[in-house]
PDB file of C-alpha atoms in Angstrom:
ATOM      1  CA  LEU F 193      11.823   9.358   4.028  1.00 92.00           C
ATOM      2  CA  ASP F 194      15.150   7.704   4.749  1.00 93.00           C
ATOM      3  CA  ALA F 195      16.842  11.050   5.401  1.00 95.00           C
ATOM      4  CA  ARG F 196      13.906  12.413   7.387  1.00 95.00           C
ATOM      5  CA  HIS F 197      13.618   9.300   9.558  1.00 97.00           C
ATOM      6  CA  GLY F 198      17.351   9.415  10.209  1.00 97.00           C
ATOM      7  CA  ASP F 199      17.010  13.003  11.398  1.00 97.00           C
ATOM      8  CA  TRP F 200      14.214  12.087  13.799  1.00 97.00           C
ATOM      9  CA  LEU F 201      16.051   9.068  15.210  1.00 97.00           C
ATOM     10  CA  LEU F 202      19.156  11.166  15.845  1.00 96.00           C
ATOM     11  CA  VAL F 203      17.114  13.611  17.928  1.00 96.00           C
ATOM     12  CA  LEU F 204      15.301  10.779  19.698  1.00 97.00           C
ATOM     13  CA  GLU F 205      18.488   9.021  20.778  1.00 96.00           C
ATOM     14  CA  ARG F 206      19.654  12.180  22.552  1.00 96.00           C
ATOM     15  CA  HIS F 207      16.875  11.612  25.076  1.00 97.00           C
ATOM     16  CA  THR F 208      17.027   7.845  25.664  1.00 96.00           C
ATOM     17  CA  LEU F 209      19.316   5.543  27.591  1.00 93.00           C
ATOM     18  CA  GLY F 210      18.607   2.340  25.656  1.00 94.00           C
ATOM     19  CA  ARG F 211      17.602   1.413  22.110  1.00 93.00           C
ATOM     20  CA  THR F 212      14.306  -0.495  22.334  1.00 92.00           C
ATOM     21  CA  LEU F 213      11.606   1.113  20.188  1.00 94.00           C
ATOM     22  CA  LEU F 214       7.882   0.509  19.791  1.00 93.00           C
ATOM     23  CA  ASP F 215       6.352   2.057  16.652  1.00 94.00           C
ATOM     24  CA  VAL F 216       2.581   2.343  17.163  1.00 95.00           C
ATOM     25  CA  GLY F 217       0.728   2.310  13.846  1.00 94.00           C
ATOM     26  CA  CYS F 218       3.933   1.228  12.124  1.00 93.00           C
ATOM     27  CA  GLY F 219       2.309   0.889   8.684  1.00 92.00           C
ATOM     28  CA  TYR F 220       4.627  -0.658   6.110  1.00 91.00           C
ATOM     29  CA  GLY F 221       7.621  -0.523   8.432  1.00 91.00           C
ATOM     30  CA  PHE F 222       9.773   2.156   6.837  1.00 93.00           C
ATOM     31  CA  PHE F 223      10.510   3.919  10.127  1.00 94.00           C
ATOM     32  CA  MET F 224      11.223   0.614  11.875  1.00 92.00           C
ATOM     33  CA  ALA F 225      13.615  -0.425   9.105  1.00 90.00           C
ATOM     34  CA  LYS F 226      15.561   2.837   9.400  1.00 93.00           C
ATOM     35  CA  ALA F 227      15.628   2.449  13.187  1.00 94.00           C
ATOM     36  CA  LYS F 228      17.129  -1.032  12.824  1.00 91.00           C
ATOM     37  CA  VAL F 229      19.860   0.282  10.521  1.00 91.00           C
ATOM     38  CA  CYS F 230      20.590   2.995  13.119  1.00 94.00           C
ATOM     39  CA  GLY F 231      21.113   0.461  15.895  1.00 93.00           C
ATOM     40  CA  TRP F 232      17.670   0.301  17.504  1.00 94.00           C
ATOM     41  CA  THR F 233      15.733  -2.851  18.401  1.00 90.00           C
ATOM     42  CA  PRO F 234      12.279  -2.070  16.979  1.00 90.00           C
ATOM     43  CA  CYS F 235       8.890  -3.712  17.113  1.00 88.00           C
ATOM     44  CA  GLY F 236       5.505  -2.441  16.024  1.00 89.00           C
ATOM     45  CA  ILE F 237       1.749  -2.504  16.360  1.00 90.00           C
ATOM     46  CA  GLU F 238      -0.322  -2.234  13.180  1.00 90.00           C
ATOM     47  CA  PRO F 239      -4.052  -2.934  12.594  1.00 89.00           C
ATOM     48  CA  SER F 240      -3.597  -3.745   8.888  1.00 89.00           C
ATOM     49  CA  SER F 241      -2.391  -7.322   8.364  1.00 86.00           C
ATOM     50  CA  GLU F 242      -1.187  -6.431   4.855  1.00 89.00           C
ATOM     51  CA  ALA F 243       0.924  -3.547   6.137  1.00 89.00           C
ATOM     52  CA  ALA F 244       2.222  -5.627   9.072  1.00 82.00           C
ATOM     53  CA  GLN F 245       3.411  -8.402   6.764  1.00 83.00           C
ATOM     54  CA  HIS F 246       5.229  -5.838   4.610  1.00 84.00           C
ATOM     55  CA  ALA F 247       6.815  -4.293   7.700  1.00 82.00           C
ATOM     56  CA  MET F 248       8.257  -7.636   8.742  1.00 78.00           C
ATOM     57  CA  LYS F 249       9.745  -8.141   5.297  1.00 75.00           C
ATOM     58  CA  GLN F 250      11.666  -4.870   5.669  1.00 67.00           C
ATOM     59  CA  ALA F 251      14.168  -6.795   7.798  1.00 53.00           C
ATOM     60  CA  VAL F 252      15.079  -8.968   4.812  1.00 49.00           C
ATOM     61  CA  ASN F 253      15.156  -6.047   2.392  1.00 49.00           C
ATOM     62  CA  ILE F 254      17.663  -4.011   4.401  1.00 44.00           C
ATOM     63  CA  GLY F 255      19.947  -7.028   4.785  1.00 41.00           C
ATOM     64  CA  GLN F 256      21.175  -5.890   8.173  1.00 42.00           C
ATOM     65  CA  TRP F 257      20.155  -8.759  10.420  1.00 40.00           C
ATOM     66  CA  VAL F 258      18.803 -12.294  10.563  1.00 38.00           C
ATOM     67  CA  GLY F 259      15.147 -12.743  11.459  1.00 46.00           C
ATOM     68  CA  HIS F 260      12.113 -10.485  11.487  1.00 51.00           C
ATOM     69  CA  MET F 261      11.102  -7.237  13.079  1.00 63.00           C
ATOM     70  CA  PRO F 262       8.181  -8.308  15.291  1.00 81.00           C
ATOM     71  CA  VAL F 263       4.930  -6.640  14.307  1.00 84.00           C
ATOM     72  CA  TYR F 264       1.613  -7.320  15.997  1.00 83.00           C
ATOM     73  CA  VAL F 265      -1.655  -7.090  14.091  1.00 84.00           C
ATOM     74  CA  GLY F 266      -4.048  -5.177  16.289  1.00 84.00           C
ATOM     75  CA  SER F 267      -4.554  -1.920  18.150  1.00 86.00           C
ATOM     76  CA  TRP F 268      -2.845  -0.367  21.145  1.00 88.00           C
ATOM     77  CA  GLU F 269      -6.170  -0.902  22.906  1.00 86.00           C
ATOM     78  CA  ASP F 270      -6.138  -4.671  22.416  1.00 79.00           C
ATOM     79  CA  SER F 271      -5.214  -6.700  25.482  1.00 56.00           C
ATOM     80  CA  GLU F 272      -4.049  -9.520  23.196  1.00 52.00           C
ATOM     81  CA  PRO F 273      -3.224  -8.376  19.649  1.00 49.00           C
ATOM     82  CA  SER F 274      -2.877 -11.179  17.104  1.00 47.00           C
ATOM     83  CA  LEU F 275       0.549 -12.638  17.747  1.00 42.00           C
ATOM     84  CA  LEU F 276       2.951 -12.869  14.827  1.00 41.00           C
ATOM     85  CA  TYR F 277       6.246 -13.211  16.688  1.00 43.00           C
ATOM     86  CA  VAL F 278       7.250 -13.634  20.354  1.00 42.00           C
ATOM     87  CA  LEU F 279       5.239 -11.768  23.007  1.00 45.00           C
ATOM     88  CA  PRO F 280       2.881  -8.855  22.347  1.00 49.00           C
ATOM     89  CA  PRO F 281       4.387  -5.503  23.355  1.00 54.00           C
ATOM     90  CA  VAL F 282       1.355  -4.207  25.215  1.00 54.00           C
ATOM     91  CA  HIS F 283       2.636  -5.502  28.556  1.00 57.00           C
ATOM     92  CA  LEU F 284       6.220  -4.269  28.086  1.00 79.00           C
ATOM     93  CA  GLN F 285       8.124  -1.017  28.548  1.00 88.00           C
ATOM     94  CA  PHE F 286      10.385   0.595  25.994  1.00 92.00           C
ATOM     95  CA  ASP F 287      13.147   3.165  25.757  1.00 95.00           C
ATOM     96  CA  ALA F 288      11.244   4.952  22.997  1.00 96.00           C
ATOM     97  CA  ILE F 289       7.778   4.971  21.444  1.00 97.00           C
ATOM     98  CA  SER F 290       7.187   6.493  18.022  1.00 98.00           C
ATOM     99  CA  VAL F 291       3.755   7.690  16.902  1.00 98.00           C
ATOM    100  CA  LEU F 292       3.812   9.037  13.351  1.00 98.00           C
ATOM    101  CA  TRP F 293       0.621  10.552  11.885  1.00 97.00           C
ATOM    102  CA  LEU F 294      -1.657   8.476  14.117  1.00 97.00           C
ATOM    103  CA  MET F 295      -3.004  10.776  16.828  1.00 97.00           C
ATOM    104  CA  GLU F 296      -5.190  12.776  14.454  1.00 97.00           C
ATOM    105  CA  HIS F 297      -7.193   9.595  13.794  1.00 97.00           C
ATOM    106  CA  LEU F 298      -7.812   8.542  17.418  1.00 97.00           C
ATOM    107  CA  PRO F 299     -11.142   9.152  19.202  1.00 96.00           C
ATOM    108  CA  ASP F 300      -9.396   9.508  22.585  1.00 97.00           C
ATOM    109  CA  PRO F 301      -5.843  10.832  22.125  1.00 97.00           C
ATOM    110  CA  LEU F 302      -5.432  11.622  25.828  1.00 98.00           C
ATOM    111  CA  ALA F 303      -6.087   7.997  26.794  1.00 96.00           C
ATOM    112  CA  PHE F 304      -3.575   6.916  24.161  1.00 96.00           C
ATOM    113  CA  LEU F 305      -0.867   9.266  25.455  1.00 97.00           C
ATOM    114  CA  ARG F 306      -1.417   7.955  28.973  1.00 96.00           C
ATOM    115  CA  TRP F 307      -0.997   4.427  27.571  1.00 94.00           C
ATOM    116  CA  CYS F 308       2.301   5.527  26.012  1.00 95.00           C
ATOM    117  CA  HIS F 309       3.380   7.018  29.340  1.00 96.00           C
ATOM    118  CA  ALA F 310       2.753   3.681  31.057  1.00 92.00           C
ATOM    119  CA  HIS F 311       4.800   1.796  28.443  1.00 92.00           C
ATOM    120  CA  LEU F 312       7.905   3.999  28.577  1.00 95.00           C
ATOM    121  CA  TYR F 313      10.799   3.599  30.962  1.00 93.00           C
ATOM    122  CA  GLY F 314      11.294   6.607  33.208  1.00 91.00           C
ATOM    123  CA  GLY F 315      14.262   7.667  31.105  1.00 93.00           C
ATOM    124  CA  GLY F 316      12.467   6.983  27.845  1.00 96.00           C
ATOM    125  CA  ALA F 317      11.083   9.335  25.217  1.00 98.00           C
ATOM    126  CA  LEU F 318       8.074   9.686  22.920  1.00 98.00           C
ATOM    127  CA  LEU F 319       8.454  10.779  19.288  1.00 98.00           C
ATOM    128  CA  LEU F 320       5.172  12.267  18.110  1.00 98.00           C
ATOM    129  CA  VAL F 321       4.262  13.592  14.651  1.00 98.00           C
ATOM    130  CA  VAL F 322       0.905  15.238  13.856  1.00 98.00           C
ATOM    131  CA  PRO F 323      -0.165  17.770  11.213  1.00 97.00           C
ATOM    132  CA  ASN F 324       0.134  21.453  12.135  1.00 97.00           C
ATOM    133  CA  ASP F 325      -3.351  22.593  11.152  1.00 96.00           C
ATOM    134  CA  PHE F 326      -5.420  25.784  11.351  1.00 95.00           C
ATOM    135  CA  SER F 327      -2.093  27.605  11.287  1.00 94.00           C
ATOM    136  CA  ALA F 328      -1.585  31.262  10.434  1.00 93.00           C
ATOM    137  CA  ALA F 329      -0.037  30.239   7.100  1.00 94.00           C
ATOM    138  CA  GLN F 330      -3.104  28.204   6.164  1.00 95.00           C
ATOM    139  CA  TRP F 331      -5.540  30.935   7.107  1.00 96.00           C
ATOM    140  CA  LYS F 332      -3.524  33.482   5.122  1.00 95.00           C
ATOM    141  CA  VAL F 333      -4.136  31.724   1.798  1.00 95.00           C
ATOM    142  CA  ASN F 334      -7.414  29.942   2.542  1.00 96.00           C
ATOM    143  CA  ASP F 335      -9.590  32.441   0.671  1.00 95.00           C
ATOM    144  CA  THR F 336      -7.378  32.366  -2.422  1.00 95.00           C
ATOM    145  CA  VAL F 337      -7.102  28.633  -3.160  1.00 96.00           C
ATOM    146  CA  SER F 338      -9.439  26.473  -5.237  1.00 95.00           C
ATOM    147  CA  LYS F 339     -10.145  24.131  -2.330  1.00 96.00           C
ATOM    148  CA  PRO F 340     -10.575  26.101   0.927  1.00 96.00           C
ATOM    149  CA  PHE F 341      -9.864  24.216   4.163  1.00 97.00           C
ATOM    150  CA  TRP F 342      -7.949  21.614   2.149  1.00 96.00           C
ATOM    151  CA  TRP F 343      -6.272  20.373   5.328  1.00 96.00           C
ATOM    152  CA  ILE F 344      -9.538  19.012   6.746  1.00 96.00           C
ATOM    153  CA  HIS F 345      -9.908  15.272   6.096  1.00 96.00           C
ATOM    154  CA  HIS F 346     -12.774  12.915   6.886  1.00 96.00           C
ATOM    155  CA  THR F 347     -10.434  10.505   8.731  1.00 96.00           C
ATOM    156  CA  HIS F 348      -9.064  13.215  11.043  1.00 97.00           C
ATOM    157  CA  LEU F 349     -10.864  13.460  14.357  1.00 97.00           C
ATOM    158  CA  ASN F 350      -8.393  15.862  15.987  1.00 96.00           C
ATOM    159  CA  TYR F 351      -6.441  18.962  14.967  1.00 97.00           C
ATOM    160  CA  TRP F 352      -3.609  20.612  16.887  1.00 95.00           C
ATOM    161  CA  THR F 353      -1.618  23.786  17.152  1.00 94.00           C
ATOM    162  CA  PRO F 354       1.728  23.880  18.988  1.00 95.00           C
ATOM    163  CA  ALA F 355      -0.032  25.200  22.111  1.00 95.00           C
ATOM    164  CA  THR F 356      -2.852  22.663  22.199  1.00 96.00           C
ATOM    165  CA  LEU F 357      -0.505  19.729  21.533  1.00 97.00           C
ATOM    166  CA  GLY F 358       1.763  20.862  24.345  1.00 97.00           C
ATOM    167  CA  ASN F 359      -1.223  21.168  26.646  1.00 97.00           C
ATOM    168  CA  LEU F 360      -2.435  17.655  25.822  1.00 98.00           C
ATOM    169  CA  LEU F 361       1.010  16.163  26.406  1.00 98.00           C
ATOM    170  CA  GLY F 362       1.194  17.930  29.761  1.00 98.00           C
ATOM    171  CA  ARG F 363      -2.153  16.477  30.805  1.00 98.00           C
ATOM    172  CA  ALA F 364      -0.802  13.011  29.952  1.00 98.00           C
ATOM    173  CA  GLY F 365       2.288  13.512  32.124  1.00 98.00           C
ATOM    174  CA  PHE F 366       4.821  14.483  29.454  1.00 98.00           C
ATOM    175  CA  ARG F 367       7.088  17.479  28.937  1.00 97.00           C
ATOM    176  CA  ILE F 368       8.407  18.448  25.506  1.00 98.00           C
ATOM    177  CA  VAL F 369      12.219  18.357  25.321  1.00 98.00           C
ATOM    178  CA  ASP F 370      12.718  18.878  21.564  1.00 97.00           C
ATOM    179  CA  ARG F 371      10.567  20.199  18.760  1.00 97.00           C
ATOM    180  CA  PHE F 372      11.046  20.545  15.027  1.00 96.00           C
ATOM    181  CA  THR F 373       8.877  20.457  11.917  1.00 97.00           C
ATOM    182  CA  ALA F 374       8.726  19.763   8.179  1.00 97.00           C
ATOM    183  CA  PHE F 375       8.705  22.119   5.221  1.00 97.00           C
ATOM    184  CA  PRO F 376       5.845  24.676   5.298  1.00 96.00           C
ATOM    185  CA  MET F 377       3.970  23.474   2.211  1.00 95.00           C
ATOM    186  CA  GLU F 378       1.592  26.454   2.372  1.00 94.00           C
ATOM    187  CA  SER F 379       4.440  28.665   1.196  1.00 94.00           C
ATOM    188  CA  PHE F 380       3.958  27.255  -2.326  1.00 94.00           C
ATOM    189  CA  LEU F 381       0.343  28.344  -2.609  1.00 94.00           C
ATOM    190  CA  PRO F 382       0.885  31.982  -3.642  1.00 90.00           C
ATOM    191  CA  ARG F 383       2.831  30.635  -6.660  1.00 88.00           C
ATOM    192  CA  PHE F 384       0.820  27.565  -7.606  1.00 87.00           C
ATOM    193  CA  ASP F 385      -2.297  26.035  -6.112  1.00 93.00           C
ATOM    194  CA  TYR F 386      -1.764  22.393  -5.186  1.00 94.00           C
ATOM    195  CA  THR F 387      -4.975  22.056  -3.138  1.00 94.00           C
ATOM    196  CA  ASP F 388      -6.934  20.571  -6.061  1.00 90.00           C
ATOM    197  CA  SER F 389      -4.153  19.620  -8.468  1.00 92.00           C
ATOM    198  CA  HIS F 390      -2.220  16.357  -8.328  1.00 92.00           C
ATOM    199  CA  GLU F 391       0.418  17.664 -10.741  1.00 93.00           C
ATOM    200  CA  ALA F 392       1.037  20.796  -8.663  1.00 92.00           C
ATOM    201  CA  GLY F 393       1.294  18.641  -5.549  1.00 92.00           C
ATOM    202  CA  GLN F 394       3.903  16.436  -7.193  1.00 94.00           C
ATOM    203  CA  LYS F 395       5.893  19.507  -8.216  1.00 93.00           C
ATOM    204  CA  ALA F 396       5.795  20.861  -4.651  1.00 93.00           C
ATOM    205  CA  HIS F 397       6.901  17.509  -3.262  1.00 94.00           C
ATOM    206  CA  ALA F 398       9.820  17.294  -5.710  1.00 96.00           C
ATOM    207  CA  ASP F 399      10.953  20.810  -4.802  1.00 95.00           C
ATOM    208  CA  VAL F 400      10.844  20.046  -1.075  1.00 96.00           C
ATOM    209  CA  LYS F 401      12.717  16.776  -1.560  1.00 96.00           C
ATOM    210  CA  ALA F 402      15.489  18.574  -3.460  1.00 97.00           C
ATOM    211  CA  PHE F 403      15.601  21.348  -0.854  1.00 97.00           C
ATOM    212  CA  ASP F 404      15.907  18.909   2.044  1.00 97.00           C
ATOM    213  CA  LEU F 405      18.506  16.663   0.453  1.00 97.00           C
ATOM    214  CA  ASP F 406      20.657  19.647  -0.517  1.00 97.00           C
ATOM    215  CA  MET F 407      21.325  20.210   3.192  1.00 97.00           C
ATOM    216  CA  THR F 408      23.365  18.162   5.630  1.00 97.00           C
ATOM    217  CA  ARG F 409      21.561  16.481   8.500  1.00 96.00           C
ATOM    218  CA  GLU F 410      22.813  19.127  10.902  1.00 96.00           C
ATOM    219  CA  GLN F 411      21.595  21.912   8.599  1.00 97.00           C
ATOM    220  CA  ARG F 412      18.163  20.316   8.201  1.00 97.00           C
ATOM    221  CA  LEU F 413      17.676  19.880  11.928  1.00 97.00           C
ATOM    222  CA  ALA F 414      18.796  23.429  12.660  1.00 97.00           C
ATOM    223  CA  TYR F 415      16.462  24.826   9.983  1.00 97.00           C
ATOM    224  CA  TYR F 416      13.404  22.854  11.056  1.00 97.00           C
ATOM    225  CA  CYS F 417      14.028  23.449  14.754  1.00 96.00           C
ATOM    226  CA  LYS F 418      14.064  27.184  14.058  1.00 97.00           C
ATOM    227  CA  LEU F 419      10.813  26.988  12.084  1.00 96.00           C
ATOM    228  CA  ALA F 420       9.179  25.024  14.900  1.00 96.00           C
ATOM    229  CA  GLN F 421      10.182  27.698  17.414  1.00 94.00           C
ATOM    230  CA  LEU F 422       8.268  30.180  15.249  1.00 93.00           C
ATOM    231  CA  GLY F 423       5.210  27.903  15.157  1.00 91.00           C
ATOM    232  CA  GLU F 424       5.636  27.300  11.427  1.00 94.00           C
ATOM    233  CA  GLY F 425       5.969  24.163   9.309  1.00 96.00           C
ATOM    234  CA  ARG F 426       3.589  21.523   8.012  1.00 96.00           C
ATOM    235  CA  GLU F 427       4.063  19.095  10.923  1.00 97.00           C
ATOM    236  CA  LEU F 428       4.305  19.303  14.680  1.00 98.00           C
ATOM    237  CA  ILE F 429       7.186  16.959  15.493  1.00 98.00           C
ATOM    238  CA  VAL F 430       8.089  16.696  19.168  1.00 98.00           C
ATOM    239  CA  VAL F 431      10.119  14.528  21.494  1.00 98.00           C
ATOM    240  CA  ALA F 432       8.548  14.359  24.952  1.00 98.00           C
ATOM    241  CA  LYS F 433       9.648  12.653  28.154  1.00 98.00           C
ATOM    242  CA  PRO F 434       7.608  11.396  31.124  1.00 97.00           C
ATOM    243  CA  GLU F 435       7.516  13.828  34.026  1.00 90.00           C
TER     244      GLU F 435
END
């Protein structure tokens, strides 16, 4: 995660003028902590009070600065999320907004993207990560695995392809300026079926981790940018700017 988050932040900073960052659905704060190490000023919104408390403690764990990373317990839809530190971010604008594996859970992703648009400076950028589902690679092996349609999850309300994600961003007033992806996990399935096997999933994860860390940051970004251009990869990872 540390290497991957560093890759994403490097791409993001190419498209921003300043270094203020709002991480929506920040979870346990791992992305915010890496952003702080990389020179950003992060804050977050997180509905889980347990996760929010852990995210604030990341500031102490990394030993890079005095104080806390402000995290607000609540939703992006709340007019007044429960205040933990200073002012809630919902009335502010930022140089960057990060949204990692959140959009697939939202009942109205278009309204959310328009909210992001309103909370970015004109020269700011949105980092968005969603699963790349119903892809050609998934369909190719779907009839051969022990758990067909394994990518469908009861918490996911939305599914995107590169084309439909780009269309949604356009409707919200964004244009994509960079795109990349993550390792195409489906490529393992002809060799071993991880769809209903925890052990096989762990093996696939270990292989991908070794593959990624064997490359330099520049090599990883070049590889995953190329895969994204082909519409491949497990994730749709884009940087988009307000029109």
